[in-house]
Tab-separated table of C-alpha atoms in Angstrom:
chain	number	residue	atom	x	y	z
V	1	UNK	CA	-67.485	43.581	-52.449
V	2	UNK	CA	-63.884	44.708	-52.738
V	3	UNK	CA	-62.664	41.356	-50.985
V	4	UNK	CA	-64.605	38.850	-52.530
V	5	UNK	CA	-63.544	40.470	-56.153
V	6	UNK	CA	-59.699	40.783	-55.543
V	7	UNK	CA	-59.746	37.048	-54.126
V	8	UNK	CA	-62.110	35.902	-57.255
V	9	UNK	CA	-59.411	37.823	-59.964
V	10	UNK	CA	-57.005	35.761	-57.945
V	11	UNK	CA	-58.273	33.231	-59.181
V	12	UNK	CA	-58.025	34.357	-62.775
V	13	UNK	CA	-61.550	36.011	-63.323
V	14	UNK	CA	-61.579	39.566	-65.038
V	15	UNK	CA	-62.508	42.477	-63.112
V	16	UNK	CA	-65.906	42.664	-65.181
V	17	UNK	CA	-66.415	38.682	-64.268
V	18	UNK	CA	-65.532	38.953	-61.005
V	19	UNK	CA	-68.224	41.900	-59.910
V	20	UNK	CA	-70.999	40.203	-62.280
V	21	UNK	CA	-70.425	37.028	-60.066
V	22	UNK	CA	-70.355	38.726	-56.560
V	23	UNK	CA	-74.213	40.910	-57.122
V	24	UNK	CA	-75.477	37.810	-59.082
V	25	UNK	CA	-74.288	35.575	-55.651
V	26	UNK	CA	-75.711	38.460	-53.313
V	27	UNK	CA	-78.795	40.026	-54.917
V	28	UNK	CA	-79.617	36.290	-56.885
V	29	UNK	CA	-81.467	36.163	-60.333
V	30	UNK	CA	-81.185	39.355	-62.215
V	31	UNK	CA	-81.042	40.786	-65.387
V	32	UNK	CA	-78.715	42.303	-67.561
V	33	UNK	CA	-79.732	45.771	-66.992
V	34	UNK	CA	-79.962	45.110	-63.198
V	35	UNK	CA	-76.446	43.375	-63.005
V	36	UNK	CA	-74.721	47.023	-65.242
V	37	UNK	CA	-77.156	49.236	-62.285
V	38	UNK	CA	-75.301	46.639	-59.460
V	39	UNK	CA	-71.820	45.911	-60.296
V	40	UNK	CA	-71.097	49.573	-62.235
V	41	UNK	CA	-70.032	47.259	-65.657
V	42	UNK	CA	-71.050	49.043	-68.589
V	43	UNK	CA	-74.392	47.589	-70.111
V	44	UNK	CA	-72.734	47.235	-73.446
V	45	UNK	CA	-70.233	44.710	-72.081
V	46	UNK	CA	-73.101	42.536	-69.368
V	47	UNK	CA	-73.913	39.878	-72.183
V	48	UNK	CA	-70.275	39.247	-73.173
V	49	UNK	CA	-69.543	38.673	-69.463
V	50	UNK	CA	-72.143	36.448	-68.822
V	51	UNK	CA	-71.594	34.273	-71.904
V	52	UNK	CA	-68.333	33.804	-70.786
V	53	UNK	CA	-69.922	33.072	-66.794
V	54	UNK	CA	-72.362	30.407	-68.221
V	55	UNK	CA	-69.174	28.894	-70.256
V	56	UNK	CA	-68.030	27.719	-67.488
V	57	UNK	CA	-70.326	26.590	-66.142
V	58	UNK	CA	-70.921	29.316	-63.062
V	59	UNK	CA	-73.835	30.954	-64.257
V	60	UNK	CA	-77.750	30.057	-65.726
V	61	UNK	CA	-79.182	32.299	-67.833
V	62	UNK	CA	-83.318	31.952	-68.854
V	63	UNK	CA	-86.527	33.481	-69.108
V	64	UNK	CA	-87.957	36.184	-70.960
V	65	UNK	CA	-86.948	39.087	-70.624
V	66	UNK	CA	-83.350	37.111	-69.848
V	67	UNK	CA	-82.175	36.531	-66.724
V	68	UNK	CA	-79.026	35.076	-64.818
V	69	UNK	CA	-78.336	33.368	-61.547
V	70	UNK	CA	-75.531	32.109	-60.124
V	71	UNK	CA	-74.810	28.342	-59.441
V	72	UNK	CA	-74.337	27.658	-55.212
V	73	UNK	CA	-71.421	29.179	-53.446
V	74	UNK	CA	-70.228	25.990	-52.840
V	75	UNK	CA	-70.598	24.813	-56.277
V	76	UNK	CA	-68.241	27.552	-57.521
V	77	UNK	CA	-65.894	26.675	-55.475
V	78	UNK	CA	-65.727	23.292	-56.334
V	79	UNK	CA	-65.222	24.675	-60.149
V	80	UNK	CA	-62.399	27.062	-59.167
V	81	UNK	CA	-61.001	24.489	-56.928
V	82	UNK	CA	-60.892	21.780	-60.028
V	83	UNK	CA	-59.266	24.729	-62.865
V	84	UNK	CA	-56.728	25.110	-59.877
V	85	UNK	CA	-55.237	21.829	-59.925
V	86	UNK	CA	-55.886	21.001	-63.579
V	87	UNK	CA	-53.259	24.143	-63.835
V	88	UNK	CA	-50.985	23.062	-60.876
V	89	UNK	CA	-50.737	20.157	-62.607
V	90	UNK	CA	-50.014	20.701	-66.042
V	91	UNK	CA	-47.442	23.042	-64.389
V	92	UNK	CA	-46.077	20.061	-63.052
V	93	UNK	CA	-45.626	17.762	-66.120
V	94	UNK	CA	-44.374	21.497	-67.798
V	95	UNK	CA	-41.478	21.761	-64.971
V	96	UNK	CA	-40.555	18.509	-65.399
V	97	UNK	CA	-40.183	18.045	-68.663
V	98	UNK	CA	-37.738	21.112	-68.636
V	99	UNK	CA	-35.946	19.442	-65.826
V	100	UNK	CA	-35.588	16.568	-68.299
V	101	UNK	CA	-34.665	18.565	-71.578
V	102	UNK	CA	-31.959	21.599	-69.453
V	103	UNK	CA	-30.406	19.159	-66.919
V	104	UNK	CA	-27.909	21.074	-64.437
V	105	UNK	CA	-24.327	20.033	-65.022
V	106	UNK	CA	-22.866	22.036	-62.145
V	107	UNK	CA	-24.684	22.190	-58.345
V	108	UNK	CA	-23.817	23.935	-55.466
V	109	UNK	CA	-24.581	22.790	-51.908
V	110	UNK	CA	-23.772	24.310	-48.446
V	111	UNK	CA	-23.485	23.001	-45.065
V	112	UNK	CA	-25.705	20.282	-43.964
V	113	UNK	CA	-26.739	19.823	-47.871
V	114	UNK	CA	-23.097	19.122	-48.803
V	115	UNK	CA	-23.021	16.338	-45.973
V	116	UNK	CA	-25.873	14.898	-47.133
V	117	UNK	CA	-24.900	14.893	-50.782
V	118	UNK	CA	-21.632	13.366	-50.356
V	119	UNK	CA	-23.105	10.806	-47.911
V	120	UNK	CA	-25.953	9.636	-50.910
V	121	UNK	CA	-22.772	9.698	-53.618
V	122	UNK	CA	-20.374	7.815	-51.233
V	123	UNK	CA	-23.050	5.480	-50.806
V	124	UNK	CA	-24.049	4.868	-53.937
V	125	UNK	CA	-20.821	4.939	-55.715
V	126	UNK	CA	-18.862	1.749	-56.930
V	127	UNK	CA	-15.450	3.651	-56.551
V	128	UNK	CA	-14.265	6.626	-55.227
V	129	UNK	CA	-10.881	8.412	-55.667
V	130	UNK	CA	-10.628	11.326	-53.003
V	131	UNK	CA	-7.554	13.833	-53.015
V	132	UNK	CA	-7.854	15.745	-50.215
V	133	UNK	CA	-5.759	18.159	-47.974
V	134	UNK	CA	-6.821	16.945	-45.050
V	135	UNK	CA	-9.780	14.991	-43.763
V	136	UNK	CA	-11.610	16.209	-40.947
V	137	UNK	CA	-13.850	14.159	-38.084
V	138	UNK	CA	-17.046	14.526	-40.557
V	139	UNK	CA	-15.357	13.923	-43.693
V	140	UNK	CA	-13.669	10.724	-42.229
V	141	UNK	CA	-17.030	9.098	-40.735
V	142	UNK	CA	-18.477	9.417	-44.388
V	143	UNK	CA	-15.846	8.078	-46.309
V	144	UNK	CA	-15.106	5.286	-44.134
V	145	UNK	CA	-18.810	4.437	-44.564
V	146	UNK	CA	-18.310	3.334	-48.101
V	147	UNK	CA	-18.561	0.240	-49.376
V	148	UNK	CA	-16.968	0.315	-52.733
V	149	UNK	CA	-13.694	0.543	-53.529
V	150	UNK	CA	-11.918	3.709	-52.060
V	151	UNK	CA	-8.341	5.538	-52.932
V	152	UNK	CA	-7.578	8.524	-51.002
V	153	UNK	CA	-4.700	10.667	-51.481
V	154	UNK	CA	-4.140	13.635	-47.950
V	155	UNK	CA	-1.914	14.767	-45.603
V	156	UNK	CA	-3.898	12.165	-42.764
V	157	UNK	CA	-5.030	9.788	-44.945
V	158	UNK	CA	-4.290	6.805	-43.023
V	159	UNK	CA	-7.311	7.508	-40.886
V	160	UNK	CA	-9.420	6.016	-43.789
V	161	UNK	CA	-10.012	2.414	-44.392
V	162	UNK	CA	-9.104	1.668	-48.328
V	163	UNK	CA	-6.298	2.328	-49.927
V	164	UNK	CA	-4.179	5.165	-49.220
V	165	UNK	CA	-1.539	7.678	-49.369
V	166	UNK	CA	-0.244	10.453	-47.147
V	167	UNK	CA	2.088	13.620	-48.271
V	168	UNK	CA	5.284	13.615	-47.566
V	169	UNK	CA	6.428	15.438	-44.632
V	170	UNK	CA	3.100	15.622	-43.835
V	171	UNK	CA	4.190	17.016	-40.281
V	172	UNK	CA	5.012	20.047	-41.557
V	173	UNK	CA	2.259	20.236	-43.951
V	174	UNK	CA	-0.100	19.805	-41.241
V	175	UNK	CA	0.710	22.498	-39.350
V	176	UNK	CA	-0.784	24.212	-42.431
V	177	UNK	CA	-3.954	22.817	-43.373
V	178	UNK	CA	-5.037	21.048	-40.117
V	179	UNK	CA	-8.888	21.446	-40.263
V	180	UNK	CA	-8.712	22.614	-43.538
V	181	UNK	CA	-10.215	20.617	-46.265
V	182	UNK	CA	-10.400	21.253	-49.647
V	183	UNK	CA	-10.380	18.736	-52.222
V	184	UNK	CA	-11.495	17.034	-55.335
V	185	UNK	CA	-13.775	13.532	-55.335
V	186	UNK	CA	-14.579	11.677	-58.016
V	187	UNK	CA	-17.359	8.947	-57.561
V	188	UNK	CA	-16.978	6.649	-60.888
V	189	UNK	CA	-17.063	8.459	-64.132
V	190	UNK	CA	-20.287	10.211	-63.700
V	191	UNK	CA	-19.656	13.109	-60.698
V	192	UNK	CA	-16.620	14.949	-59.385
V	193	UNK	CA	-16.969	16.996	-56.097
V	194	UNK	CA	-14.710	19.895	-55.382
V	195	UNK	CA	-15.034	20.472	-51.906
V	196	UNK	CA	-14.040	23.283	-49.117
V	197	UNK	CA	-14.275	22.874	-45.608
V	198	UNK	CA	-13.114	25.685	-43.395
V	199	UNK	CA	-15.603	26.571	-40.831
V	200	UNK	CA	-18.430	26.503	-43.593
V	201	UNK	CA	-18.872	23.512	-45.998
V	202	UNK	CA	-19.032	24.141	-49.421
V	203	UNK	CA	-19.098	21.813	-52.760
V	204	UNK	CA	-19.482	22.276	-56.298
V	205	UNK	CA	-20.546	19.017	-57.815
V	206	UNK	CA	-20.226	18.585	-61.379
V	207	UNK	CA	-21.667	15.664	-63.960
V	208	UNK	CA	-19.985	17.180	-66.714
V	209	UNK	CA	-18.217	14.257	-68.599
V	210	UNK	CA	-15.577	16.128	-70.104
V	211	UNK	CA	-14.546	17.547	-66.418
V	212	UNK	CA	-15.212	14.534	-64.510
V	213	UNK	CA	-13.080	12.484	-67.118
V	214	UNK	CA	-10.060	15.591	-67.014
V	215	UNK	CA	-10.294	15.698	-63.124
V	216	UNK	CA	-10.335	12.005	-62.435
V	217	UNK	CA	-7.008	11.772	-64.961
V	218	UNK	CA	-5.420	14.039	-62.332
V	219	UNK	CA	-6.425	12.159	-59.539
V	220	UNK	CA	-5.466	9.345	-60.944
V	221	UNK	CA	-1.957	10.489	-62.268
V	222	UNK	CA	-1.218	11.651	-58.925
V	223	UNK	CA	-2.235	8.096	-57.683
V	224	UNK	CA	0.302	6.156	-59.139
V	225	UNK	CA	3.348	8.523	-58.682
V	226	UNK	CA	2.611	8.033	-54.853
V	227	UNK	CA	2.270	4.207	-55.669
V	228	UNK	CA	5.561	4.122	-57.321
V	229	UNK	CA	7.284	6.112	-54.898
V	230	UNK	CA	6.131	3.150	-52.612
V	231	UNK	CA	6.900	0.338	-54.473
């Protein structure tokens, strides 16, 4: 009995409900004094449970004196299956209409998930400004996948196909920050990426318009001192 009540208050049945249902399902048609004997519910509370039973459907009561059976095993299952997803679903449209109202402004991502990230924002970006301190083997593959236009400011940019600008004395600087990249991307106006890369990748993303429009004015400003220094 113990199992076959724990699993059924699993499923949000009362303790009372759940041992009305499990002697009704074993002993069959019975009636409300038998069920109190049975199941050890007090006699006083048998009719409430089994009005709420039959309310859903899971039990018949009839007859005089009045009795109660249960509907098929397999019928109650089908019930509880059917409140289960009505509920899994309504938690659904529930989650994702607070998704919609509280969207996040600042994510996180790690490793493999930052890869992938900036892979989807390189790729779906129609510019991106990168100023990084230096760009390693995986960071070069995905940036020289874009399509759009690209500006990158680093110590080795010229590894990058787009438009860009190195440090000067970058020799010396690299002796620093070889295999160390940290960084700031901006992908249009609508994301900015602050990235580290130092054995483990890490970003912070943010679609905060106020910081995407403050960081990309940096970028930016930094952008055309190194293009008037070359002109």
């Amino acid at each position: 009995m113990m199992k076959i009540t724990e699993v059924l208050k699993y499923f949000g049945f009362s303790e009372y409900e759940a041992k009305a249902l499990y002697v009704l399902l074993l002993h069959g048609e019975l009636t409300a004094k038998d069920i109190a004997e049975l199941s050890g519910i007090p006699r006083t509370s048998v009719y409430d449970v089994m009005n709420l039973l039959e309310s859903r459907g899971l039990v018949i009561s009839y007859g005089k004196p009045l009795r109660f059976r249960a509907i098929g095993a397999d019928e109650i299952v089908k019930i509880i299956s059917g409140i289960v997803l009505d509920r899994l679903d309504l938690l659904k449209k529930e989650l994702s209409r607070l998704r919609s109202e509280a969207p996040e402004d600042v994510r996180m991502y790690r490793g493999e998930a930052m890869l992938s990230i900036l892979r989807t924002m390189v790729s779906e970006a129609r510019e991106v400004l990168a100023l990084l301190s230096y760009i390693t083997d995986d960071m070069a593959k995905i940036l020289n996948s874009a399509k759009c236009r690209l500006i990158v400011v680093s110590s080795n940019a010229s590894r990058i196909r787009g438009e860009c600008y190195e440090f000067p004395r970058k020799e010396k600087l690299l002796e620093k920050v070889k295999s160390l990249c940290h960084g700031i991307l901006i992908f249009d106006d609508r994301a900015a990426m602050i990235v580290f890369m130092n054995g483990i990748a890490l970003s912070i993303v943010s679609y905060d318009e106020r910081l995407v429009s403050f960081l990309k004015m940096l970028v930016n400003s930094l952008i055309e001192f190194f293009r008037d220094v070359r002109a």
